[in-house]
Structure formats: structure tokens, C-alpha cells
Amino acid sequence: MKDLPKEPLSSEITPKAVYVNRREFMKNGALALGTAAATGSALLWLGGQGPPPDVPEVAAASADNPLIVAGRSYDVPDEAQTPNRDVITYNNYYEFGIDKDDPARNAHTLVTRPWTIQVEGLVARPQTIDVDTLLNWFPLEERVYRMRCVEAWSMVIPWLGFPLASLVKRLEPMGSAKFIEFTTLLNPEQMPGQRSPILKWPYVEGLRLDEALNPLAFIATGLYGSVLLNQSGAPLRLVTPWKYGFKGVKSIVKIRFTDEQPKNTWAIAAPREYGFYANVNPEVNHPRWSQANERRIGEFQRRKTLPFNGYADEVAGLYAGMDLRANF
Ligand code: MTE
């Protein structure tokens, strides 16, 4: 195996074209904010030196908590959960900036009610569903999952939500549907990052339908016993713990069933670096850094990265006979 750096510098995470555009992003953002009601902290953010994110206290799930959780169906018993403060202040959500603390500082501009999810494509009944209707369809459950970012850091997160399979079955895709595509809100007014072409907006991700029906695939609506904060992808986002974190599309407004493999945002941005499958694989390095191990947020020692992020028993069968180097 080539001697690659363990982890990218933050300036290297994005493909070069994206990084080169960063200046333009800052400039466009400044222009847009200049014409809008620019606040002092927004301008400070553009200078990369905003105030520390305001972290609300989050109550643990309890009898008094309004979120009723049916139970915990998956756990990572031997690994400590990443502190909530880290989970909600160290984020990737380019619609709100490209530094890890930008989303916590900036995502308050996202308006999550009213919110609808449009269902279209190869489906029995195309429909538009109010998010609160959808949330009432399924009992909430808690799932503690490892999350491994393609940038070689990881967390252990107690999500709340429901199985993606339950949603897919309820939406009744046609027999001809082979893939499911998810799209994030497109709203440059609420999402300042979308004022700049650092990525192709809106953010899109997809799964093969059999992946979506795997019991591990999850729609998260909360974490650490409370509803999702905007920076984590409110009001609902995808969680596929055996895949790199970029598959976890946030703030979903559209679900489309299709017979063609969706074109996912990061694969469009840098096709040699990011694929469609994005299964966690310590054997296949990113062209610019090693994927053999990872930095668990809050720990000093690096951990070995596990095939399928430790979920091989549950998901390896989905890829039987596939070349996982070609289909990265
Ligand atoms: N979804 C949207 N809409 N925009 C993004 O920039 N970033 C992805 C993914 N979902 C992203 C997104 C990446 S790269 C990662 S690692 C995870 O969200 C991060 O999720 P977290 O911030 O909750 O840890």
C-alpha cells in the first residue's frame, strides 16, 4: 500500500477545483450578505473568525421528554458515544459554510416548518407529504451507530428516527424502481453556501433500492434524545452507517424512485475521488489520503478502520460478486 498521509489537511478535503473556488465562495457570500441584512456575526463568519457556536443544552431522553422512543435497536456497546457537543458543533453541511464549525453557527437561517417532502418517479402514488404527517407514520427508535467520514474522522452517535425500509414500503415504489434518490432543500436565501458554485446544488444522494431496504438504513429525525438541530440535517436526514458520511444527505425535500443510478453530488464534483457506493473500505485509499485508520473525535489514538465500518455482517451480502475497488 502506498505511504499516504493519515488524514487530509482541512484545505485538502475538497477536490482542488472546489478548494480553488473557495475564494469565490467567500466573495459571493460577502456580496450576497452585503445586499441582504448582514449581521455582524455573519460578516465575522466570512472572515473565518465568528463567535463560538451557541450550543443549546440538550435534555436526555426521559419520561418527561416529548420524544417517545420505542426502544434501542442497535448499539455500539464497547465504544463511547461522542459527546453531544462535538456531534452538533463539528459538522459538514456545505450549504452553511465549509469549516466544521460553520454549520452550527450559520444553520439557524434554515426554516424547517412548514416542510414538505415530494415523492416522485417510479412510484404508485406521487405525492407531497407534510413532514409532521410523515413523522407520525412510524414509531421513533434510537440507534447508536458509528459514523465514518470519508475525511478519516469518526464518531459514535445515538440517532433517533425510523428505518428507511418502513418509509420505502409505505411509499410503494414500482417493480421497475432500482434506486432511490434524495434531494436537499434548494434555497440560497436560507442556505448561504448555495450562493456560490462550490458544489452542484441542490445536494443529491442515492442508494440502490436493496441498500435502502437493508435494516441498517435509517432516517434520522433526532439525536441524543432531542429533535435534530439544523446543522445535523433537520428536519430529516439519511443515515447509512456502513458508508462514508457524505451519503447521509441532510434536510431532505424530495425522494425520487428511478431505474437509473442517481448522480450524487460528490461524485459529480470529483468522480475520481468519490463514488456512488462509498462503502467504508480500509483497503481502498482516497487518492490523497489513507483510509486504513481514522481519528475518533475526542480520542487521541487512531483506530483501525473496519470494512463496512464494522457492519460487514449486516451488509456485505449486498455487494457479493462486485468489484469494490471499481465500485468505490
Ligand atoms: N448533506 C448536505 N445537504 N450537505 C452537505 O454538505 N455533507 C455530508 C453529509 N450530508 C452534507 C450533507 C458529509 S460530507 C458528511 S460527513 C455528513 O453529512 C456529516 O454529517 P454531520 O455533520 O451530522 O456529522
GROMACS .gro file of C-alpha atoms and ligand atoms in nm:
model
  352
    1MET     CA    1   0.000   0.000   0.000
    2LYS     CA    2   0.131   0.346  -0.081
    3ASP     CA    3   0.259   0.561   0.203
    4LEU     CA    4  -0.019   0.816   0.218
    5PRO     CA    5  -0.086   1.078   0.479
    6LYS     CA    6  -0.323   0.959   0.754
    7GLU     CA    7  -0.568   1.239   0.720
    8PRO     CA    8  -0.614   1.528   0.482
    9LEU     CA    9  -0.542   1.884   0.580
   10SER     CA   10  -0.871   2.067   0.602
   11SER     CA   11  -0.770   2.256   0.288
   12GLU     CA   12  -0.737   1.926   0.103
   13ILE     CA   13  -1.069   1.767   0.184
   14THR     CA   14  -1.247   1.925  -0.104
   15PRO     CA   15  -1.133   1.849  -0.456
   16LYS     CA   16  -0.893   2.107  -0.592
   17ALA     CA   17  -1.149   2.275  -0.815
   18VAL     CA   18  -1.377   2.321  -0.518
   19TYR     CA   19  -1.099   2.449  -0.298
   20VAL     CA   20  -0.979   2.692  -0.562
   21ASN     CA   21  -1.334   2.821  -0.571
   22ARG     CA   22  -1.330   2.890  -0.201
   23ARG     CA   23  -1.219   3.247  -0.253
   24GLU     CA   24  -1.500   3.299  -0.495
   25PHE     CA   25  -1.735   3.144  -0.240
   26MET     CA   26  -1.627   3.391   0.023
   27LYS     CA   27  -1.657   3.678  -0.224
   28ASN     CA   28  -2.003   3.577  -0.345
   29GLY     CA   29  -2.119   3.516   0.009
   30ALA     CA   30  -1.996   3.860   0.109
   31LEU     CA   31  -2.171   4.021  -0.184
   32ALA     CA   32  -2.495   3.841  -0.116
   33LEU     CA   33  -2.482   3.919   0.251
   34GLY     CA   34  -2.392   4.278   0.175
   35THR     CA   35  -2.720   4.319  -0.007
   36ALA     CA   36  -2.917   4.124   0.249
   37ALA     CA   37  -2.947   4.210   0.615
   38ALA     CA   38  -2.589   4.129   0.705
   39THR     CA   39  -2.533   4.076   1.073
   40GLY     CA   40  -2.204   4.133   1.248
   41SER     CA   41  -2.159   3.766   1.318
   42ALA     CA   42  -2.229   3.671   0.957
   43LEU     CA   43  -1.954   3.904   0.845
   44LEU     CA   44  -1.723   3.767   1.109
   45TRP     CA   45  -1.804   3.420   0.981
   46LEU     CA   46  -1.692   3.524   0.634
   47GLY     CA   47  -1.365   3.626   0.786
   48GLY     CA   48  -1.347   3.278   0.939
   49GLN     CA   49  -1.344   3.411   1.295
   50GLY     CA   50  -1.701   3.410   1.416
   51PRO     CA   51  -1.805   3.366   1.777
   52PRO     CA   52  -1.810   3.013   1.916
   53PRO     CA   53  -2.131   2.837   1.815
   54ASP     CA   54  -2.416   2.876   2.057
   55VAL     CA   55  -2.476   2.524   2.186
   56PRO     CA   56  -2.816   2.466   2.339
   57GLU     CA   57  -2.849   2.233   2.634
   58VAL     CA   58  -2.997   1.906   2.514
   59ALA     CA   59  -3.203   1.701   2.754
   60ALA     CA   60  -3.153   1.327   2.761
   61ALA     CA   61  -3.447   1.110   2.660
   62SER     CA   62  -3.663   1.055   2.965
   63ALA     CA   63  -4.023   1.005   3.071
   64ASP     CA   64  -4.064   1.383   3.061
   65ASN     CA   65  -3.911   1.421   2.719
   66PRO     CA   66  -4.166   1.483   2.443
   67LEU     CA   67  -3.989   1.239   2.214
   68ILE     CA   68  -4.128   0.894   2.270
   69VAL     CA   69  -3.871   0.634   2.180
   70ALA     CA   70  -3.988   0.278   2.125
   71GLY     CA   71  -3.650   0.130   2.212
   72ARG     CA   72  -3.290   0.097   2.109
   73SER     CA   73  -3.243  -0.146   1.823
   74TYR     CA   74  -2.870  -0.108   1.750
   75ASP     CA   75  -2.581  -0.022   1.979
   76VAL     CA   76  -2.203   0.008   1.975
   77PRO     CA   77  -2.161  -0.122   2.328
   78ASP     CA   78  -1.782  -0.115   2.359
   79GLU     CA   79  -1.722   0.231   2.220
   80ALA     CA   80  -1.802   0.556   2.398
   81GLN     CA   81  -2.064   0.778   2.241
   82THR     CA   82  -1.921   1.100   2.102
   83PRO     CA   83  -2.020   1.389   2.330
   84ASN     CA   84  -2.327   1.571   2.205
   85ARG     CA   85  -2.138   1.899   2.192
   86ASP     CA   86  -1.898   1.752   1.936
   87VAL     CA   87  -2.178   1.593   1.733
   88ILE     CA   88  -2.357   1.925   1.693
   89THR     CA   89  -2.059   2.159   1.650
   90TYR     CA   90  -1.828   1.955   1.423
   91ASN     CA   91  -2.029   1.919   1.105
   92ASN     CA   92  -2.016   1.902   0.730
   93TYR     CA   93  -2.302   2.096   0.574
   94TYR     CA   94  -2.161   2.299   0.286
   95GLU     CA   95  -2.485   2.490   0.243
   96PHE     CA   96  -2.378   2.674   0.561
   97GLY     CA   97  -2.003   2.704   0.507
   98ILE     CA   98  -1.705   2.477   0.458
   99ASP     CA   99  -1.541   2.483   0.801
  100LYS     CA  100  -1.651   2.232   1.062
  101ASP     CA  101  -1.796   2.493   1.299
  102ASP     CA  102  -1.974   2.693   1.027
  103PRO     CA  103  -2.297   2.487   1.024
  104ALA     CA  104  -2.353   2.526   1.400
  105ARG     CA  105  -2.302   2.899   1.368
  106ASN     CA  106  -2.497   2.958   1.047
  107ALA     CA  107  -2.772   2.699   1.010
  108HIS     CA  108  -3.020   2.896   1.222
  109THR     CA  109  -3.136   3.059   0.896
  110LEU     CA  110  -3.288   2.729   0.781
  111VAL     CA  111  -3.665   2.728   0.830
  112THR     CA  112  -3.785   2.372   0.894
  113ARG     CA  113  -4.160   2.433   0.934
  114PRO     CA  114  -4.370   2.418   0.729
  115TRP     CA  115  -4.173   2.148   0.544
  116THR     CA  116  -4.285   1.906   0.277
  117ILE     CA  117  -4.131   1.604   0.110
  118GLN     CA  118  -4.212   1.548  -0.254
  119VAL     CA  119  -4.230   1.183  -0.364
  120GLU     CA  120  -4.195   1.121  -0.739
  121GLY     CA  121  -4.066   0.895  -1.014
  122LEU     CA  122  -4.139   0.523  -1.034
  123VAL     CA  123  -4.389   0.515  -0.751
  124ALA     CA  124  -4.751   0.404  -0.725
  125ARG     CA  125  -4.872   0.741  -0.595
  126PRO     CA  126  -4.661   1.053  -0.649
  127GLN     CA  127  -4.741   1.278  -0.354
  128THR     CA  128  -4.627   1.568  -0.140
  129ILE     CA  129  -4.622   1.487   0.230
  130ASP     CA  130  -4.612   1.731   0.519
  131VAL     CA  131  -4.318   1.638   0.739
  132ASP     CA  132  -4.529   1.617   1.055
  133THR     CA  133  -4.765   1.373   0.883
  134LEU     CA  134  -4.468   1.163   0.780
  135LEU     CA  135  -4.318   1.172   1.130
  136ASN     CA  136  -4.642   1.033   1.269
  137TRP     CA  137  -4.632   0.729   1.043
  138PHE     CA  138  -4.358   0.550   1.234
  139PRO     CA  139  -4.264   0.496   1.597
  140LEU     CA  140  -3.931   0.655   1.687
  141GLU     CA  141  -3.646   0.431   1.779
  142GLU     CA  142  -3.294   0.502   1.899
  143ARG     CA  143  -2.993   0.360   1.717
  144VAL     CA  144  -2.636   0.410   1.823
  145TYR     CA  145  -2.424   0.392   1.508
  146ARG     CA  146  -2.063   0.452   1.418
  147MET     CA  147  -2.025   0.728   1.160
  148ARG     CA  148  -1.710   0.736   0.947
  149CYS     CA  149  -1.644   1.040   0.733
  150VAL     CA  150  -1.450   0.998   0.408
  151GLU     CA  151  -1.209   1.256   0.559
  152ALA     CA  152  -1.092   0.986   0.807
  153TRP     CA  153  -1.256   1.106   1.127
  154SER     CA  154  -1.535   0.922   1.303
  155MET     CA  155  -1.796   0.948   1.577
  156VAL     CA  156  -2.045   0.725   1.763
  157ILE     CA  157  -2.388   0.888   1.752
  158PRO     CA  158  -2.719   0.799   1.923
  159TRP     CA  159  -2.971   0.878   1.649
  160LEU     CA  160  -3.348   0.887   1.676
  161GLY     CA  161  -3.565   0.803   1.381
  162PHE     CA  162  -3.715   0.516   1.186
  163PRO     CA  163  -3.598   0.255   0.934
  164LEU     CA  164  -3.574   0.379   0.578
  165ALA     CA  165  -3.727   0.044   0.473
  166SER     CA  166  -4.052   0.135   0.654
  167LEU     CA  167  -4.074   0.460   0.458
  168VAL     CA  168  -3.988   0.297   0.123
  169LYS     CA  169  -4.255   0.030   0.170
  170ARG     CA  170  -4.514   0.289   0.264
  171LEU     CA  171  -4.433   0.494  -0.049
  172GLU     CA  172  -4.488   0.190  -0.274
  173PRO     CA  173  -4.216   0.208  -0.541
  174MET     CA  174  -4.298   0.031  -0.869
  175GLY     CA  175  -4.131  -0.301  -0.953
  176SER     CA  176  -3.921  -0.115  -1.213
  177ALA     CA  177  -3.761   0.113  -0.949
  178LYS     CA  178  -3.400   0.016  -0.886
  179PHE     CA  179  -3.268   0.322  -0.700
  180ILE     CA  180  -3.386   0.586  -0.458
  181GLU     CA  181  -3.264   0.946  -0.484
  182PHE     CA  182  -3.279   1.206  -0.207
  183THR     CA  183  -3.252   1.582  -0.256
  184THR     CA  184  -3.177   1.855  -0.003
  185LEU     CA  185  -3.365   2.185   0.003
  186LEU     CA  186  -3.253   2.440  -0.257
  187ASN     CA  187  -3.290   2.785  -0.104
  188PRO     CA  188  -2.993   3.023  -0.137
  189GLU     CA  189  -3.168   3.276   0.086
  190GLN     CA  190  -3.173   3.035   0.377
  191MET     CA  191  -2.858   2.848   0.276
  192PRO     CA  192  -2.577   3.100   0.210
  193GLY     CA  193  -2.339   2.835   0.074
  194GLN     CA  194  -2.574   2.781  -0.221
  195ARG     CA  195  -2.496   3.134  -0.342
  196SER     CA  196  -2.165   3.000  -0.462
  197PRO     CA  197  -2.100   2.712  -0.705
  198ILE     CA  198  -1.869   2.521  -0.467
  199LEU     CA  199  -2.089   2.215  -0.529
  200LYS     CA  200  -2.370   2.147  -0.774
  201TRP     CA  201  -2.681   2.245  -0.580
  202PRO     CA  202  -2.906   2.109  -0.450
  203TYR     CA  203  -2.716   1.830  -0.271
  204VAL     CA  204  -2.825   1.489  -0.403
  205GLU     CA  205  -2.756   1.138  -0.281
  206GLY     CA  206  -2.888   0.796  -0.366
  207LEU     CA  207  -2.894   0.428  -0.281
  208ARG     CA  208  -2.969   0.112  -0.467
  209LEU     CA  209  -3.317   0.004  -0.362
  210ASP     CA  210  -3.190  -0.313  -0.192
  211GLU     CA  211  -2.947  -0.097   0.009
  212ALA     CA  212  -3.237   0.128   0.108
  213LEU     CA  213  -3.431  -0.176   0.226
  214ASN     CA  214  -3.142  -0.306   0.437
  215PRO     CA  215  -3.244  -0.288   0.804
  216LEU     CA  216  -2.946  -0.063   0.889
  217ALA     CA  217  -3.053   0.222   0.658
  218PHE     CA  218  -3.217   0.486   0.873
  219ILE     CA  219  -3.396   0.818   0.852
  220ALA     CA  220  -3.287   1.031   1.147
  221THR     CA  221  -3.513   1.295   1.293
  222GLY     CA  222  -3.323   1.345   1.615
  223LEU     CA  223  -3.015   1.262   1.816
  224TYR     CA  224  -2.921   1.247   2.184
  225GLY     CA  225  -3.289   1.235   2.279
  226SER     CA  226  -3.392   1.558   2.104
  227VAL     CA  227  -3.509   1.667   1.762
  228LEU     CA  228  -3.234   1.725   1.506
  229LEU     CA  229  -3.075   2.065   1.509
  230ASN     CA  230  -3.047   2.236   1.173
  231GLN     CA  231  -2.673   2.171   1.140
  232SER     CA  232  -2.739   1.798   1.174
  233GLY     CA  233  -2.989   1.798   0.887
  234ALA     CA  234  -3.327   1.893   1.033
  235PRO     CA  235  -3.598   1.800   0.990
  236LEU     CA  236  -3.488   1.466   0.848
  237ARG     CA  237  -3.172   1.316   0.700
  238LEU     CA  238  -3.036   0.984   0.583
  239VAL     CA  239  -2.801   0.768   0.794
  240THR     CA  240  -2.622   0.471   0.632
  241PRO     CA  241  -2.357   0.371   0.886
  242TRP     CA  242  -2.164   0.129   0.659
  243LYS     CA  243  -2.100   0.408   0.409
  244TYR     CA  244  -1.892   0.723   0.424
  245GLY     CA  245  -2.076   1.010   0.588
  246PHE     CA  246  -2.133   1.203   0.267
  247LYS     CA  247  -2.410   0.957   0.176
  248GLY     CA  248  -2.606   1.099   0.473
  249VAL     CA  249  -2.794   1.368   0.281
  250LYS     CA  250  -2.947   1.632   0.509
  251SER     CA  251  -3.273   1.831   0.517
  252ILE     CA  252  -3.448   1.614   0.256
  253VAL     CA  253  -3.727   1.771   0.047
  254LYS     CA  254  -3.752   1.520  -0.236
  255ILE     CA  255  -3.748   1.142  -0.273
  256ARG     CA  256  -3.744   1.002  -0.626
  257PHE     CA  257  -3.758   0.638  -0.730
  258THR     CA  258  -3.574   0.566  -1.053
  259ASP     CA  259  -3.428   0.289  -1.268
  260GLU     CA  260  -3.103   0.482  -1.325
  261GLN     CA  261  -2.819   0.523  -1.078
  262PRO     CA  262  -2.856   0.872  -0.927
  263LYS     CA  263  -2.579   1.123  -0.987
  264ASN     CA  264  -2.467   1.207  -0.636
  265THR     CA  265  -2.318   1.546  -0.558
  266TRP     CA  266  -1.967   1.444  -0.451
  267ALA     CA  267  -1.926   1.202  -0.741
  268ILE     CA  268  -2.017   1.488  -0.976
  269ALA     CA  269  -1.768   1.721  -0.801
  270ALA     CA  270  -1.474   1.478  -0.810
  271PRO     CA  271  -1.555   1.146  -0.983
  272ARG     CA  272  -1.208   1.001  -0.929
  273GLU     CA  273  -1.225   1.068  -0.556
  274TYR     CA  274  -1.585   0.996  -0.456
  275GLY     CA  275  -1.807   0.724  -0.593
  276PHE     CA  276  -2.170   0.626  -0.576
  277TYR     CA  277  -2.133   0.332  -0.338
  278ALA     CA  278  -1.898   0.499  -0.086
  279ASN     CA  279  -1.883   0.188   0.132
  280VAL     CA  280  -1.630   0.231   0.413
  281ASN     CA  281  -1.329   0.034   0.291
  282PRO     CA  282  -0.986   0.044   0.460
  283GLU     CA  283  -0.840  -0.137   0.156
  284VAL     CA  284  -0.917   0.143  -0.088
  285ASN     CA  285  -0.742   0.468  -0.012
  286HIS     CA  286  -0.868   0.805  -0.113
  287PRO     CA  287  -0.629   0.926  -0.387
  288ARG     CA  288  -0.493   1.184  -0.144
  289TRP     CA  289  -0.500   1.012   0.196
  290SER     CA  290  -0.515   0.672   0.362
  291GLN     CA  291  -0.844   0.514   0.464
  292ALA     CA  292  -0.673   0.242   0.675
  293ASN     CA  293  -0.742   0.417   1.003
  294GLU     CA  294  -0.935   0.705   1.149
  295ARG     CA  295  -0.941   0.971   1.417
  296ARG     CA  296  -1.232   0.915   1.655
  297ILE     CA  297  -1.340   1.262   1.761
  298GLY     CA  298  -1.245   1.304   2.130
  299GLU     CA  299  -0.977   1.031   2.128
  300PHE     CA  300  -0.601   1.058   2.090
  301GLN     CA  301  -0.512   0.716   1.949
  302ARG     CA  302  -0.613   0.647   1.591
  303ARG     CA  303  -0.840   0.348   1.536
  304LYS     CA  304  -0.822   0.094   1.258
  305THR     CA  305  -1.100   0.146   1.009
  306LEU     CA  306  -1.318  -0.163   0.973
  307PRO     CA  307  -1.461  -0.294   0.645
  308PHE     CA  308  -1.811  -0.154   0.603
  309ASN     CA  309  -1.737   0.045   0.920
  310GLY     CA  310  -1.788  -0.268   1.131
  311TYR     CA  311  -2.124  -0.360   0.974
  312ALA     CA  312  -1.999  -0.627   0.730
  313ASP     CA  313  -2.222  -0.899   0.880
  314GLU     CA  314  -2.528  -0.692   0.800
  315VAL     CA  315  -2.438  -0.555   0.457
  316ALA     CA  316  -2.151  -0.741   0.285
  317GLY     CA  317  -2.404  -0.967   0.110
  318LEU     CA  318  -2.541  -0.667  -0.079
  319TYR     CA  319  -2.215  -0.649  -0.272
  320ALA     CA  320  -2.145  -1.019  -0.335
  321GLY     CA  321  -1.961  -1.059  -0.664
  322MET     CA  322  -1.897  -0.686  -0.706
  323ASP     CA  323  -1.550  -0.539  -0.750
  324LEU     CA  324  -1.539  -0.297  -0.457
  325ARG     CA  325  -1.231  -0.122  -0.598
  326ALA     CA  326  -1.406  -0.036  -0.920
  327ASN     CA  327  -1.733   0.038  -0.743
  328PHE     CA  328  -1.590   0.265  -0.476
  329MTE     N1  329  -2.591   1.699   0.321
  329MTE     C1  330  -2.597   1.820   0.263
  329MTE     N2  331  -2.714   1.863   0.218
  329MTE     N3  332  -2.487   1.900   0.252
  329MTE     C2  333  -2.364   1.859   0.295
  329MTE     O1  334  -2.266   1.934   0.280
  329MTE     N4  335  -2.233   1.681   0.399
  329MTE     C3  336  -2.223   1.536   0.406
  329MTE     C4  337  -2.342   1.474   0.477
  329MTE     N5  338  -2.466   1.532   0.431
  329MTE     C5  339  -2.354   1.731   0.355
  329MTE     C6  340  -2.471   1.654   0.369
  329MTE     C7  341  -2.099   1.494   0.471
  329MTE     S1  342  -1.956   1.514   0.382
  329MTE     C8  343  -2.098   1.434   0.594
  329MTE     S2  344  -1.955   1.368   0.657
  329MTE     C9  345  -2.218   1.429   0.676
  329MTE     O2  346  -2.330   1.495   0.617
  329MTE    C10  347  -2.189   1.497   0.808
  329MTE     O3  348  -2.296   1.482   0.896
  329MTE     P1  349  -2.286   1.552   1.040
  329MTE     O4  350  -2.249   1.694   1.016
  329MTE     O5  351  -2.419   1.534   1.103
  329MTE     O6  352  -2.176   1.478   1.114
   0.00000   0.00000   0.00000
